[in-house]
Coordinates of C-alpha atoms and ligand atoms in Angstrom, one line a residue:
M28 CA -7.9 -3.9 -23.5
C29 CA -10.4 -5.2 -21.0
G30 CA -10.1 -8.4 -18.9
I31 CA -12.6 -11.2 -18.5
V32 CA -12.7 -14.0 -16.1
G33 CA -15.2 -16.9 -15.6
Y34 CA -15.4 -19.5 -13.0
V35 CA -17.5 -22.6 -12.5
G36 CA -17.0 -25.1 -9.7
N37 CA -17.3 -25.8 -6.0
K38 CA -15.6 -22.7 -4.6
K39 CA -16.8 -19.3 -3.7
A40 CA -16.8 -17.8 -7.2
V41 CA -16.6 -14.2 -6.1
D42 CA -13.0 -14.8 -4.6
I43 CA -11.6 -16.2 -7.7
L44 CA -13.3 -13.6 -9.9
I45 CA -12.0 -10.7 -7.8
D46 CA -8.5 -12.3 -7.7
G47 CA -8.6 -12.9 -11.4
L48 CA -9.7 -9.2 -12.1
T49 CA -6.8 -8.0 -9.8
S50 CA -4.3 -9.9 -11.9
L51 CA -5.9 -8.7 -15.1
E52 CA -6.0 -5.0 -13.9
Y53 CA -3.2 -4.1 -16.4
R54 CA -5.6 -4.7 -19.2
G55 CA -7.9 -1.9 -18.4
Y56 CA -9.0 -0.3 -15.1
D57 CA -11.8 2.4 -15.6
S58 CA -14.8 0.2 -14.4
S59 CA -15.5 -3.4 -13.5
G60 CA -18.2 -5.8 -12.6
I61 CA -19.1 -9.4 -11.9
A62 CA -22.3 -11.6 -12.5
V63 CA -23.0 -14.5 -10.1
N64 CA -25.9 -16.8 -9.5
I65 CA -27.6 -16.2 -6.1
D66 CA -30.4 -18.5 -5.2
G67 CA -31.0 -19.4 -8.7
K68 CA -31.0 -15.7 -9.9
V69 CA -28.3 -14.1 -12.0
E70 CA -27.2 -10.9 -10.1
L71 CA -24.9 -8.1 -11.3
F72 CA -22.5 -5.9 -9.2
K73 CA -20.8 -3.2 -11.0
A74 CA -18.6 -0.1 -10.3
A75 CA -17.1 2.8 -12.1
G76 CA -13.5 3.6 -11.5
K77 CA -10.7 1.5 -10.2
L78 CA -11.3 -2.2 -9.2
Q79 CA -11.2 -1.2 -5.6
N80 CA -14.7 0.3 -5.9
L81 CA -16.1 -2.9 -7.0
K82 CA -14.2 -4.6 -4.1
N83 CA -15.9 -2.4 -1.7
I84 CA -19.4 -3.3 -3.1
V85 CA -18.5 -7.1 -2.8
E86 CA -17.3 -6.6 0.7
K87 CA -20.5 -5.0 1.7
N88 CA -22.5 -7.8 0.1
Y89 CA -20.2 -10.7 0.6
N90 CA -22.5 -13.0 2.4
E91 CA -24.9 -13.0 -0.4
I92 CA -22.5 -12.9 -3.3
S93 CA -20.3 -15.6 -1.9
K94 CA -23.1 -18.2 -2.1
S95 CA -22.4 -18.5 -5.7
T96 CA -20.1 -21.1 -7.2
I97 CA -20.4 -19.8 -10.8
G98 CA -19.6 -16.4 -12.0
I99 CA -18.0 -14.1 -14.7
G100 CA -16.2 -10.9 -14.2
H101 CA -14.9 -8.0 -16.2
I102 CA -12.5 -5.1 -16.1
R103 CA -12.9 -2.5 -18.7
W104 CA -11.0 -0.1 -20.8
A105 CA -13.9 1.9 -22.4
T106 CA -14.3 1.9 -26.2
H107 CA -18.1 2.6 -26.6
G108 CA -19.6 4.6 -24.0
A109 CA -18.1 6.4 -21.0
P110 CA -16.7 4.5 -17.9
T111 CA -20.0 4.6 -16.0
V112 CA -21.8 2.0 -13.9
E113 CA -24.3 1.5 -16.7
N114 CA -21.6 0.9 -19.2
A115 CA -19.6 -1.4 -17.0
H116 CA -19.9 -5.2 -17.8
P117 CA -21.5 -7.6 -17.3
H118 CA -24.4 -6.7 -19.5
S119 CA -27.8 -8.2 -19.5
C120 CA -31.1 -8.6 -21.6
N121 CA -34.7 -7.6 -21.0
C122 CA -35.4 -10.5 -18.7
G123 CA -32.2 -10.2 -16.7
K124 CA -31.4 -14.0 -17.2
V125 CA -28.5 -13.6 -19.2
A126 CA -25.1 -12.0 -18.3
V127 CA -22.3 -11.2 -20.8
V128 CA -18.6 -9.9 -20.4
H129 CA -16.8 -8.9 -23.6
N130 CA -13.4 -7.7 -24.7
G131 CA -13.3 -6.4 -28.2
I132 CA -15.3 -4.3 -30.5
I133 CA -18.7 -5.3 -32.3
E134 CA -18.4 -3.4 -35.5
N135 CA -21.9 -4.0 -36.7
F136 CA -23.5 -3.1 -33.3
K137 CA -25.5 -0.3 -34.6
D138 CA -27.4 -2.4 -37.1
L139 CA -27.8 -5.2 -34.6
K140 CA -29.1 -2.7 -32.0
E141 CA -31.6 -1.2 -34.4
R142 CA -32.9 -4.7 -35.2
L143 CA -33.1 -5.9 -31.6
E144 CA -34.9 -2.7 -30.6
K145 CA -37.5 -3.2 -33.3
N146 CA -38.0 -6.7 -31.7
G147 CA -38.6 -5.0 -28.3
C148 CA -35.2 -5.1 -26.5
T149 CA -34.5 -2.3 -24.2
F150 CA -31.0 -1.0 -24.2
R151 CA -29.6 0.3 -20.7
S152 CA -26.1 1.2 -21.9
Q153 CA -24.2 2.9 -24.7
T154 CA -22.0 -0.2 -25.1
D155 CA -21.7 -2.5 -28.3
T156 CA -21.6 -5.3 -25.9
E157 CA -25.2 -5.0 -24.8
T158 CA -26.2 -6.2 -28.3
I159 CA -24.7 -9.5 -27.5
A160 CA -26.6 -10.1 -24.4
H161 CA -30.0 -9.3 -26.2
L162 CA -28.8 -11.4 -29.2
V163 CA -28.0 -14.4 -27.1
A164 CA -31.3 -14.0 -25.1
T165 CA -33.2 -14.0 -28.4
K166 CA -31.4 -17.1 -29.8
F167 CA -31.9 -18.8 -26.4
G168 CA -35.6 -18.2 -26.6
E169 CA -35.5 -20.0 -29.9
T170 CA -33.2 -22.9 -29.2
H171 CA -33.3 -23.3 -25.2
N172 CA -29.7 -24.2 -25.6
L173 CA -27.0 -21.7 -24.3
T174 CA -24.1 -23.0 -26.4
E175 CA -26.2 -22.9 -29.5
A176 CA -27.6 -19.6 -28.7
V177 CA -24.0 -18.1 -28.5
R178 CA -23.0 -19.9 -31.5
L179 CA -26.0 -18.5 -33.6
A180 CA -25.2 -15.0 -32.1
T181 CA -21.6 -15.1 -33.0
R182 CA -22.6 -15.8 -36.6
E183 CA -24.2 -12.5 -36.7
I184 CA -21.7 -10.5 -35.0
E185 CA -18.8 -8.7 -36.8
G186 CA -15.7 -7.5 -35.3
A187 CA -13.4 -8.8 -32.5
Y188 CA -14.6 -10.3 -29.3
A189 CA -13.7 -12.7 -26.5
L190 CA -16.8 -13.2 -24.4
C191 CA -18.3 -15.3 -21.6
V192 CA -22.0 -15.8 -21.1
I193 CA -24.1 -17.3 -18.3
H194 CA -27.8 -17.8 -18.3
Q195 CA -30.2 -18.3 -15.2
D196 CA -32.0 -21.2 -16.7
V197 CA -28.7 -23.2 -17.4
P198 CA -27.1 -23.5 -14.0
N199 CA -23.5 -24.3 -13.5
T200 CA -22.5 -23.4 -17.2
I201 CA -20.4 -20.8 -18.8
V202 CA -20.1 -20.5 -22.6
A203 CA -17.2 -18.7 -23.9
T204 CA -15.8 -17.8 -27.4
R205 CA -13.3 -15.7 -29.3
R206 CA -12.5 -14.0 -32.5
N207 CA -9.4 -11.8 -32.7
A208 CA -9.2 -11.4 -28.9
P209 CA -7.4 -13.8 -26.5
L210 CA -9.1 -16.4 -24.4
V211 CA -7.6 -19.1 -22.3
V212 CA -9.4 -21.9 -20.4
G213 CA -8.0 -23.3 -17.1
L214 CA -8.7 -26.9 -16.4
G215 CA -9.2 -27.8 -12.6
E216 CA -10.6 -30.8 -10.6
G217 CA -14.3 -30.3 -10.2
E218 CA -13.8 -26.7 -11.4
N219 CA -12.9 -24.9 -14.6
F220 CA -11.8 -21.3 -15.4
V221 CA -11.7 -19.1 -18.4
A222 CA -9.8 -15.7 -18.7
S223 CA -8.4 -13.2 -21.1
D224 CA -4.8 -14.0 -19.9
V225 CA -2.9 -16.5 -17.8
P226 CA -2.3 -14.5 -14.6
A227 CA -6.1 -14.9 -13.7
L228 CA -5.7 -18.7 -13.8
I229 CA -2.1 -19.5 -12.8
Q230 CA -2.5 -19.6 -9.0
Y231 CA -5.4 -22.4 -9.5
T232 CA -4.1 -24.4 -12.3
K233 CA -1.4 -24.9 -14.9
K234 CA -3.3 -27.0 -17.3
A235 CA -4.7 -24.7 -19.9
M236 CA -6.2 -24.7 -23.4
Y237 CA -6.0 -21.7 -25.7
L238 CA -9.1 -21.1 -27.7
E239 CA -8.6 -20.4 -31.3
D240 CA -10.8 -18.0 -33.3
N241 CA -14.5 -19.0 -33.8
Q242 CA -14.3 -21.7 -31.3
I243 CA -16.9 -22.1 -28.5
V244 CA -16.3 -23.7 -25.3
T245 CA -18.9 -24.8 -22.8
L246 CA -17.7 -25.3 -19.2
T247 CA -19.2 -27.0 -16.3
P248 CA -17.6 -28.0 -13.0
D249 CA -16.8 -31.4 -14.5
S250 CA -16.7 -31.1 -18.3
I251 CA -15.3 -28.9 -21.0
K252 CA -16.9 -29.2 -24.6
L253 CA -15.4 -27.6 -27.7
I254 CA -17.0 -26.9 -30.9
D255 CA -16.4 -24.6 -33.9
I256 CA -18.7 -22.0 -35.2
D257 CA -20.1 -24.6 -37.7
N258 CA -21.0 -26.9 -34.8
N259 CA -18.2 -29.4 -35.4
K260 CA -16.5 -31.0 -32.5
V261 CA -13.0 -29.8 -32.0
E262 CA -10.0 -31.6 -30.5
Q263 CA -9.0 -30.1 -27.2
K264 CA -5.2 -29.1 -27.1
V265 CA -4.4 -29.1 -23.2
E266 CA -0.9 -27.7 -22.3
T267 CA 0.9 -27.1 -19.2
L268 CA 1.6 -23.3 -18.6
P269 CA 5.2 -22.4 -18.1
W270 CA 4.6 -19.5 -15.6
E271 CA 5.0 -19.4 -11.9
P272 CA 2.6 -17.7 -9.7
V273 CA 5.4 -15.9 -8.0
A274 CA 6.0 -13.9 -11.3
L275 CA 2.9 -11.9 -10.2
S276 CA 4.1 -10.9 -6.8
K277 CA 5.9 -7.5 -6.1
M278 CA 8.5 -9.3 -4.2
G279 CA 8.8 -6.6 -1.7
Y280 CA 9.1 -3.7 -4.4
K281 CA 6.7 -0.8 -4.0
H282 CA 5.5 -1.2 -7.6
F283 CA 5.7 -3.8 -10.2
M284 CA 7.5 -1.2 -12.3
L285 CA 10.3 -1.1 -10.0
K286 CA 10.5 -4.8 -9.5
E287 CA 10.6 -5.3 -13.4
I288 CA 13.3 -2.6 -13.9
H289 CA 15.5 -4.6 -11.3
E290 CA 14.8 -8.0 -13.1
Q291 CA 16.6 -6.6 -16.3
P292 CA 20.0 -8.2 -15.5
D293 CA 18.5 -11.5 -15.2
V294 CA 16.1 -11.0 -18.3
V295 CA 19.4 -10.3 -20.3
R296 CA 21.0 -13.5 -19.1
N297 CA 17.8 -15.5 -19.9
V298 CA 17.4 -14.1 -23.3
L299 CA 21.2 -14.8 -24.2
S300 CA 21.0 -18.3 -22.5
G301 CA 21.5 -21.1 -25.0
K302 CA 21.8 -18.7 -27.8
L303 CA 25.2 -16.9 -27.2
R304 CA 27.2 -19.5 -25.5
A305 CA 30.8 -18.1 -26.1
I306 CA 32.4 -15.2 -28.0
D307 CA 34.1 -17.6 -30.4
E308 CA 31.0 -19.5 -31.2
N309 CA 28.3 -18.6 -33.6
V310 CA 24.9 -17.3 -32.2
V311 CA 22.4 -20.3 -32.3
L312 CA 18.9 -19.1 -33.2
K313 CA 16.9 -22.2 -34.0
E314 CA 13.8 -20.0 -33.8
V315 CA 14.5 -18.4 -37.1
T316 CA 13.3 -20.9 -39.6
L317 CA 14.0 -18.7 -42.6
D318 CA 16.1 -20.8 -45.0
K319 CA 19.8 -19.6 -44.9
E320 CA 20.0 -19.1 -48.6
K321 CA 16.8 -17.0 -48.5
L322 CA 18.2 -15.1 -45.6
K323 CA 21.3 -14.2 -47.5
N324 CA 19.2 -13.1 -50.4
L325 CA 16.9 -10.8 -48.4
S326 CA 16.4 -7.6 -50.2
R327 CA 14.9 -5.6 -47.3
I328 CA 13.4 -6.0 -43.8
Q329 CA 10.3 -4.2 -42.6
I330 CA 9.6 -4.0 -38.7
V331 CA 6.2 -3.2 -37.5
A332 CA 5.4 -2.4 -33.8
C333 CA 3.7 0.1 -31.5
G334 CA 4.7 2.2 -28.6
T335 CA 7.8 1.0 -26.6
S336 CA 8.1 -2.1 -29.0
L337 CA 8.3 0.5 -31.8
H338 CA 11.3 2.1 -30.1
A339 CA 13.0 -1.3 -29.8
A340 CA 12.4 -1.8 -33.5
M341 CA 14.0 1.5 -34.3
V342 CA 17.2 0.4 -32.3
G343 CA 16.8 -2.9 -34.3
K344 CA 17.1 -1.1 -37.5
Y345 CA 20.3 0.6 -36.6
I346 CA 21.8 -2.8 -35.5
I347 CA 20.8 -4.9 -38.5
E348 CA 21.9 -2.3 -41.0
E349 CA 25.2 -1.8 -39.1
L350 CA 25.9 -5.5 -38.9
C351 CA 24.1 -7.1 -41.8
E352 CA 24.0 -4.2 -44.5
I353 CA 20.4 -5.0 -45.3
P354 CA 18.1 -2.1 -45.6
V355 CA 15.5 -1.9 -42.8
D356 CA 12.3 0.1 -42.6
V357 CA 10.5 0.7 -39.4
E358 CA 7.0 1.8 -39.0
P359 CA 4.1 2.2 -36.5
S360 CA 1.8 -0.8 -37.3
S361 CA -1.2 1.6 -37.3
E362 CA 0.3 3.4 -40.2
Y363 CA 1.7 0.5 -42.1
I364 CA -1.8 -1.1 -42.4
Y365 CA -3.4 1.9 -44.2
R366 CA -1.0 2.3 -47.1
K367 CA 0.3 0.4 -50.0
T368 CA 3.3 -1.4 -48.6
I369 CA 5.8 -2.9 -51.1
T370 CA 6.5 -6.5 -49.8
D371 CA 7.4 -9.7 -51.4
K372 CA 9.0 -13.0 -50.8
N373 CA 12.4 -11.5 -50.4
T374 CA 11.1 -9.1 -47.7
L375 CA 11.3 -10.3 -44.1
V376 CA 8.7 -8.8 -41.9
I377 CA 9.4 -8.5 -38.3
G378 CA 6.6 -7.9 -35.7
V379 CA 7.5 -6.7 -32.3
S380 CA 5.2 -6.9 -29.3
Q381 CA 5.3 -7.6 -25.7
S382 CA 1.9 -8.8 -25.5
G383 CA 1.6 -10.4 -29.0
E384 CA -2.1 -9.2 -29.0
T385 CA -1.7 -5.6 -30.2
A386 CA -4.4 -5.3 -32.8
D387 CA -2.7 -3.0 -35.2
T388 CA 0.5 -5.2 -35.3
I389 CA -1.6 -8.3 -35.8
T390 CA -3.4 -6.7 -38.8
A391 CA 0.1 -5.5 -40.2
I392 CA 1.7 -9.1 -40.1
R393 CA -1.4 -10.6 -41.6
Q394 CA -1.2 -8.1 -44.3
A395 CA 2.4 -8.9 -45.0
K396 CA 1.9 -12.6 -44.7
S397 CA -0.8 -12.5 -47.5
K398 CA 1.8 -11.0 -49.8
G399 CA 4.2 -14.0 -49.2
S400 CA 6.6 -12.4 -46.7
H401 CA 8.2 -14.6 -44.1
I402 CA 7.0 -13.2 -40.7
L403 CA 9.3 -13.2 -37.7
I404 CA 7.7 -12.3 -34.3
I405 CA 9.8 -11.0 -31.4
T406 CA 7.3 -11.3 -28.4
N407 CA 7.2 -11.9 -24.6
R408 CA 4.1 -14.1 -25.0
P409 CA 4.8 -17.4 -26.8
D410 CA 1.1 -18.2 -26.2
S411 CA -0.2 -15.2 -28.0
T412 CA -2.0 -14.6 -31.3
M413 CA 1.1 -13.2 -32.9
A414 CA 3.2 -16.0 -31.8
R415 CA 0.7 -18.6 -33.2
E416 CA 0.7 -16.8 -36.6
A417 CA 4.5 -16.4 -36.8
D418 CA 6.8 -18.2 -39.3
S419 CA 9.7 -17.7 -37.0
L420 CA 9.0 -17.0 -33.3
V421 CA 11.7 -15.4 -31.1
P422 CA 10.3 -15.4 -27.6
V423 CA 11.9 -12.9 -25.5
N424 CA 11.7 -14.6 -22.0
A425 CA 11.3 -11.5 -19.9
G426 CA 8.6 -13.3 -17.8
I427 CA 5.1 -11.7 -17.3
E428 CA 5.2 -7.9 -17.2
V429 CA 2.5 -6.5 -15.0
S430 CA 3.4 -2.8 -14.9
V431 CA 1.6 -1.2 -17.9
A432 CA 4.7 0.8 -18.5
A433 CA 7.0 -1.5 -20.4
T434 CA 10.6 -1.9 -19.0
K435 CA 12.0 -5.3 -19.0
S436 CA 10.3 -6.5 -22.2
Y437 CA 11.9 -3.5 -24.0
T438 CA 15.4 -4.7 -22.8
A439 CA 14.5 -8.2 -23.9
Q440 CA 13.4 -7.0 -27.2
L441 CA 16.8 -5.1 -27.7
I442 CA 18.8 -8.1 -26.8
S443 CA 16.7 -10.2 -29.2
F444 CA 17.6 -7.8 -32.0
Y445 CA 21.3 -8.0 -31.2
L446 CA 21.0 -11.8 -31.3
I447 CA 19.1 -11.9 -34.6
A448 CA 21.4 -9.3 -36.2
I449 CA 24.5 -11.2 -35.1
Y450 CA 23.0 -14.5 -36.3
M451 CA 22.1 -12.9 -39.7
A452 CA 25.6 -11.3 -40.0
E453 CA 27.2 -14.7 -39.3
V454 CA 25.0 -16.4 -41.9
K455 CA 26.0 -13.9 -44.3
G456 CA 29.7 -14.1 -43.2
M457 CA 30.0 -10.4 -42.4
G458 CA 33.1 -10.6 -40.2
D459 CA 34.1 -10.9 -36.6
L460 CA 31.7 -10.0 -33.9
S461 CA 33.4 -11.3 -30.9
D462 CA 33.7 -7.8 -29.2
L463 CA 30.0 -7.2 -29.4
K464 CA 29.3 -10.7 -28.1
H465 CA 31.7 -10.2 -25.1
E466 CA 29.9 -6.9 -24.3
L467 CA 26.5 -8.6 -24.5
I468 CA 27.8 -11.3 -22.1
I469 CA 28.9 -8.7 -19.4
L470 CA 25.9 -6.3 -20.0
P471 CA 24.0 -7.7 -17.0
Q472 CA 26.8 -6.6 -14.7
K473 CA 26.9 -3.1 -16.2
I474 CA 22.9 -2.9 -15.6
E475 CA 23.5 -4.2 -12.1
K476 CA 26.0 -1.2 -11.5
V477 CA 23.4 1.3 -12.7
L478 CA 20.8 -0.1 -10.4
A479 CA 23.2 0.0 -7.4
H480 CA 23.3 3.9 -8.0
K481 CA 19.6 4.4 -8.2
E482 CA 19.6 6.8 -5.3
D483 CA 21.5 9.4 -7.3
I484 CA 18.7 9.1 -10.0
Q485 CA 16.0 9.4 -7.2
R486 CA 17.7 12.7 -6.0
Y487 CA 17.6 14.1 -9.5
A488 CA 14.0 12.9 -10.0
K489 CA 12.9 15.0 -7.0
A490 CA 14.7 18.1 -8.3
F491 CA 13.0 17.8 -11.7
A492 CA 9.5 16.4 -10.6
N493 CA 7.7 19.7 -10.9
S494 CA 8.6 20.5 -14.4
K495 CA 5.8 20.8 -16.8
D496 CA 7.9 19.7 -19.8
F497 CA 10.9 17.7 -20.4
I498 CA 13.1 17.4 -23.5
F499 CA 15.3 14.3 -24.3
I500 CA 17.8 14.6 -27.0
A501 CA 20.2 12.0 -28.6
R502 CA 21.5 11.1 -32.1
G503 CA 22.0 8.0 -34.0
I504 CA 21.2 4.8 -32.2
N505 CA 20.2 6.4 -29.1
Y506 CA 17.5 8.6 -30.7
P507 CA 15.0 5.7 -30.0
T508 CA 16.3 5.8 -26.4
A509 CA 15.5 9.4 -26.1
L510 CA 11.9 8.6 -27.5
E511 CA 11.5 5.8 -24.9
G512 CA 12.8 8.0 -22.1
A513 CA 10.1 10.7 -22.9
L514 CA 7.5 8.0 -23.4
K515 CA 8.2 6.4 -20.0
L516 CA 8.1 9.8 -18.3
K517 CA 4.8 11.0 -20.0
E518 CA 2.9 7.9 -19.6
I519 CA 3.5 7.4 -15.8
S520 CA 3.9 11.1 -14.6
Y521 CA 1.8 12.9 -17.2
I522 CA 4.7 15.4 -17.8
N523 CA 4.8 16.7 -21.4
A524 CA 8.0 14.9 -22.3
T525 CA 9.3 14.7 -26.0
G526 CA 12.4 13.1 -27.6
Y527 CA 14.3 14.8 -30.5
T528 CA 17.1 14.0 -32.6
A529 CA 19.6 16.6 -31.1
G530 CA 20.3 17.9 -34.5
E531 CA 16.7 19.0 -35.0
L532 CA 16.6 21.0 -31.8
K533 CA 17.7 24.2 -33.6
H534 CA 15.0 23.7 -36.3
G535 CA 12.2 24.6 -34.0
P536 CA 12.0 23.0 -30.5
I537 CA 14.8 25.4 -29.3
A538 CA 12.2 28.0 -29.2
M539 CA 10.7 26.4 -26.1
L540 CA 13.9 26.5 -24.1
D541 CA 14.3 28.7 -21.1
E542 CA 15.3 28.2 -17.5
S543 CA 12.3 26.2 -16.6
M544 CA 12.9 23.5 -19.3
P545 CA 15.0 20.4 -18.5
V546 CA 16.9 19.0 -21.4
L547 CA 18.4 15.5 -21.0
S548 CA 21.1 14.7 -23.5
I549 CA 22.0 11.1 -24.0
L550 CA 25.8 11.5 -24.5
M551 CA 27.2 8.0 -25.2
S552 CA 30.8 7.7 -26.5
G553 CA 31.0 7.1 -30.1
K554 CA 30.7 8.9 -33.5
V555 CA 28.0 11.4 -32.5
Y556 CA 29.4 12.2 -29.0
D557 CA 30.9 15.6 -29.9
K558 CA 27.8 16.6 -32.1
I559 CA 25.5 16.0 -29.2
L560 CA 27.9 17.9 -27.1
S561 CA 27.6 20.9 -29.4
N562 CA 23.8 20.6 -29.4
S563 CA 23.8 20.6 -25.6
E564 CA 25.9 23.9 -25.7
E565 CA 23.2 25.4 -27.8
A566 CA 20.5 24.3 -25.2
K567 CA 22.6 25.6 -22.4
A568 CA 23.0 29.1 -24.2
R569 CA 19.2 29.4 -24.0
N570 CA 19.4 28.8 -20.2
A571 CA 17.8 25.3 -20.2
R572 CA 18.3 23.0 -17.1
M573 CA 20.9 20.5 -18.4
I574 CA 21.1 17.0 -17.6
A575 CA 23.7 14.5 -19.1
L576 CA 23.3 10.7 -19.3
T577 CA 26.7 9.6 -20.3
D578 CA 29.4 6.9 -20.0
S579 CA 32.1 9.6 -20.4
M580 CA 34.3 10.8 -17.7
D581 CA 35.1 14.0 -19.5
D582 CA 35.7 17.0 -17.1
K583 CA 34.1 19.4 -19.6
L584 CA 30.7 18.0 -18.8
N585 CA 30.6 19.4 -15.2
E586 CA 30.6 23.0 -16.5
L587 CA 27.9 22.3 -19.0
F588 CA 25.6 20.2 -17.2
D589 CA 23.6 20.8 -13.9
C590 CA 23.3 17.1 -13.2
I591 CA 25.2 14.1 -14.7
I592 CA 24.0 10.5 -14.5
R593 CA 27.1 8.4 -15.2
I594 CA 26.8 4.8 -16.4
P595 CA 29.6 2.3 -17.2
K596 CA 31.5 2.5 -20.3
I597 CA 30.0 0.7 -23.2
S598 CA 30.2 0.4 -27.0
E599 CA 28.1 2.8 -29.1
I600 CA 26.3 0.0 -30.6
L601 CA 25.1 -1.7 -27.4
S602 CA 24.6 1.5 -25.4
P603 CA 20.7 1.6 -25.9
A604 CA 20.4 -1.5 -23.8
L605 CA 22.2 0.3 -20.8
A606 CA 21.2 3.9 -21.4
V607 CA 17.5 3.0 -21.0
V608 CA 17.8 1.9 -17.5
P609 CA 18.4 5.3 -15.8
L610 CA 15.7 6.8 -17.9
Q611 CA 13.3 4.1 -16.6
L612 CA 14.3 4.9 -13.1
L613 CA 14.1 8.7 -13.6
A614 CA 10.7 8.2 -14.8
Y615 CA 9.6 6.0 -12.1
Y616 CA 11.0 8.2 -9.3
I617 CA 9.5 11.2 -10.7
A618 CA 6.0 9.5 -11.0
E619 CA 6.5 8.0 -7.5
F620 CA 7.5 11.4 -6.1
L621 CA 4.3 13.0 -7.6
G622 CA 2.1 10.3 -6.1
K623 CA 0.9 8.9 -9.4
D624 CA -0.5 5.5 -10.0
V625 CA 2.8 4.2 -11.4
D626 CA 1.6 0.4 -12.3
Q627 CA -1.7 1.7 -13.8
P628 CA -1.4 5.1 -15.4
R629 CA -4.6 6.8 -16.3
N630 CA -6.2 6.1 -19.7
L631 CA -3.9 3.3 -20.6
A632 CA -4.0 -0.5 -20.9
K633 CA -1.3 -3.1 -21.3
S634 CA -2.7 -5.0 -24.1
V635 CA -4.2 -2.8 -26.8
T636 CA -6.4 -5.2 -28.6
V637 CA -8.5 -2.5 -30.6
E638 CA -7.2 -0.7 -33.8
Ligands
F6R719 C1 4.7 1.7 -23.0 C2 3.9 0.5 -23.5 C3 3.2 0.6 -24.9 C4 3.3 -0.6 -25.5 C5 2.5 -0.6 -26.8 C6 2.7 -1.9 -27.7 O1 5.2 1.6 -21.9 O2 3.9 -0.4 -22.9 O3 3.6 1.8 -25.6 O4 4.5 -0.7 -25.9 O5 1.1 -0.5 -26.5 O6 2.2 -3.0 -26.9 P1 2.9 -4.4 -27.3 O7 4.4 -4.4 -27.1 O8 2.2 -5.4 -26.4 O9 2.6 -4.7 -28.9

């Protein structure tokens, strides 16, 4: 939620800020702005709507704006106040000398605002962020030291924040700090960077330092000073970023989403690499640090996640219960944190998150950790908050995912669950799993086959693109696949799509069926195949437009279904990892056919750092 970027050095700051915001656009995109220093004066440029609107303003004023070699920028996902120019960041104080960009929520902003207004501060926006600008300006008036002003301000702020501040009277200096929101510093030669996330830095430097909560960094072109909120000097831990700039290019695909769907065969190979070496060898999962004796004695597993990661978790439940015979509960993190959860040291709690920054999941794992549970995190971002708080960290190695709609990270999460379940089953001595291991090894080829037939799915997408609603049905291990297919479709095409367990259809949803309603049945071979077939007959009898997604060559299907999406034969337990691919493609092609903004759907953000 919200992306921030800062630059101080010897180059035109505006170019780096705009590039940085472009690469952070996935974090929010309802308004944006920059603050630069032109001829000794802090100037703000802001625009409502997509980043392109800010780019247009910058282009018109480029000669002026490009004089500055320092600046901060922001791309917003609105929490307090509508996405207008007034509410866009950066925000400033009465005298206009301070500029602040902020990601997060200031929980005590009403009290702070009231106090600041009494002291003569005039607010121009409805945002919580503006309180920080006034507060820093007030503290600067008392201390004449920007770092100290920010430090004192943060002592009064409650809530979550990553923020960058500049001040007109302190040239060539950015002060940045964080609490429960990500911030990374990039180290260059005669220049330094700060941003919410690595994509904004990676084309300039691979040397980086992740800020921890309550640390305050002061950047100039030639120096970086790090202190904590109590003014103690802190040792700087500089690391080399593992990412390549090419990961952020569309590589010839029309959208990142399509590119990321196509990366899935390699993603599966990557996740398996070094962990599943041969079908007659045990899975190696050094990342799971839970003592093997404790693992054998686990009484239960709880998995917490949100959105697409929650669907991966639901598949994970089926796999772990099937292979390890340990009871597993799955719950949206946002629900888990507001009820009394029964957790102890014999409970393993697994948090699943692409970004590793989802606020609800972070709160959930912290809650579980405080009760003594071992916390295992499955994330695509080994540099994230969740990763740092994990007892066991299983990185999914999907590479940076730019499209807001998660695709390759979902598949990578699923594969991680297969590996974890096999590992645990082997530790518990649950029997031979060589068939499943063999299937996992050849899964990338099957995904490649699905991708090779994408034109068929594109054709079906056109035929169904004008539907107002869409129903996905499945049973058992593919019920989460139905939910994920529906989520992908609704989030990028805005079609009202819902996933149901096929058996529930007749308990209410069947009332909605008529000749205008597409029903997509996920009919994978296995113990529930015949059941779903019967449920599909029931839908057909109500004149629904029937689509099958199946690995079966059964001729009967031709009579029942208007369209059949066939995928290679696969065992029921592994089928979610293959069946989701055509559903991702279907959602993609429908949204693309409708002319939607596929990579940046309205109202969404990739990293949801507010509860
Ligand atoms: C859907 C999507 C979201 C995320 C959810 C959780 O395509 O991307 O539903 O899955 O916001 O995010 P993470 O996985 O980063 O915790």
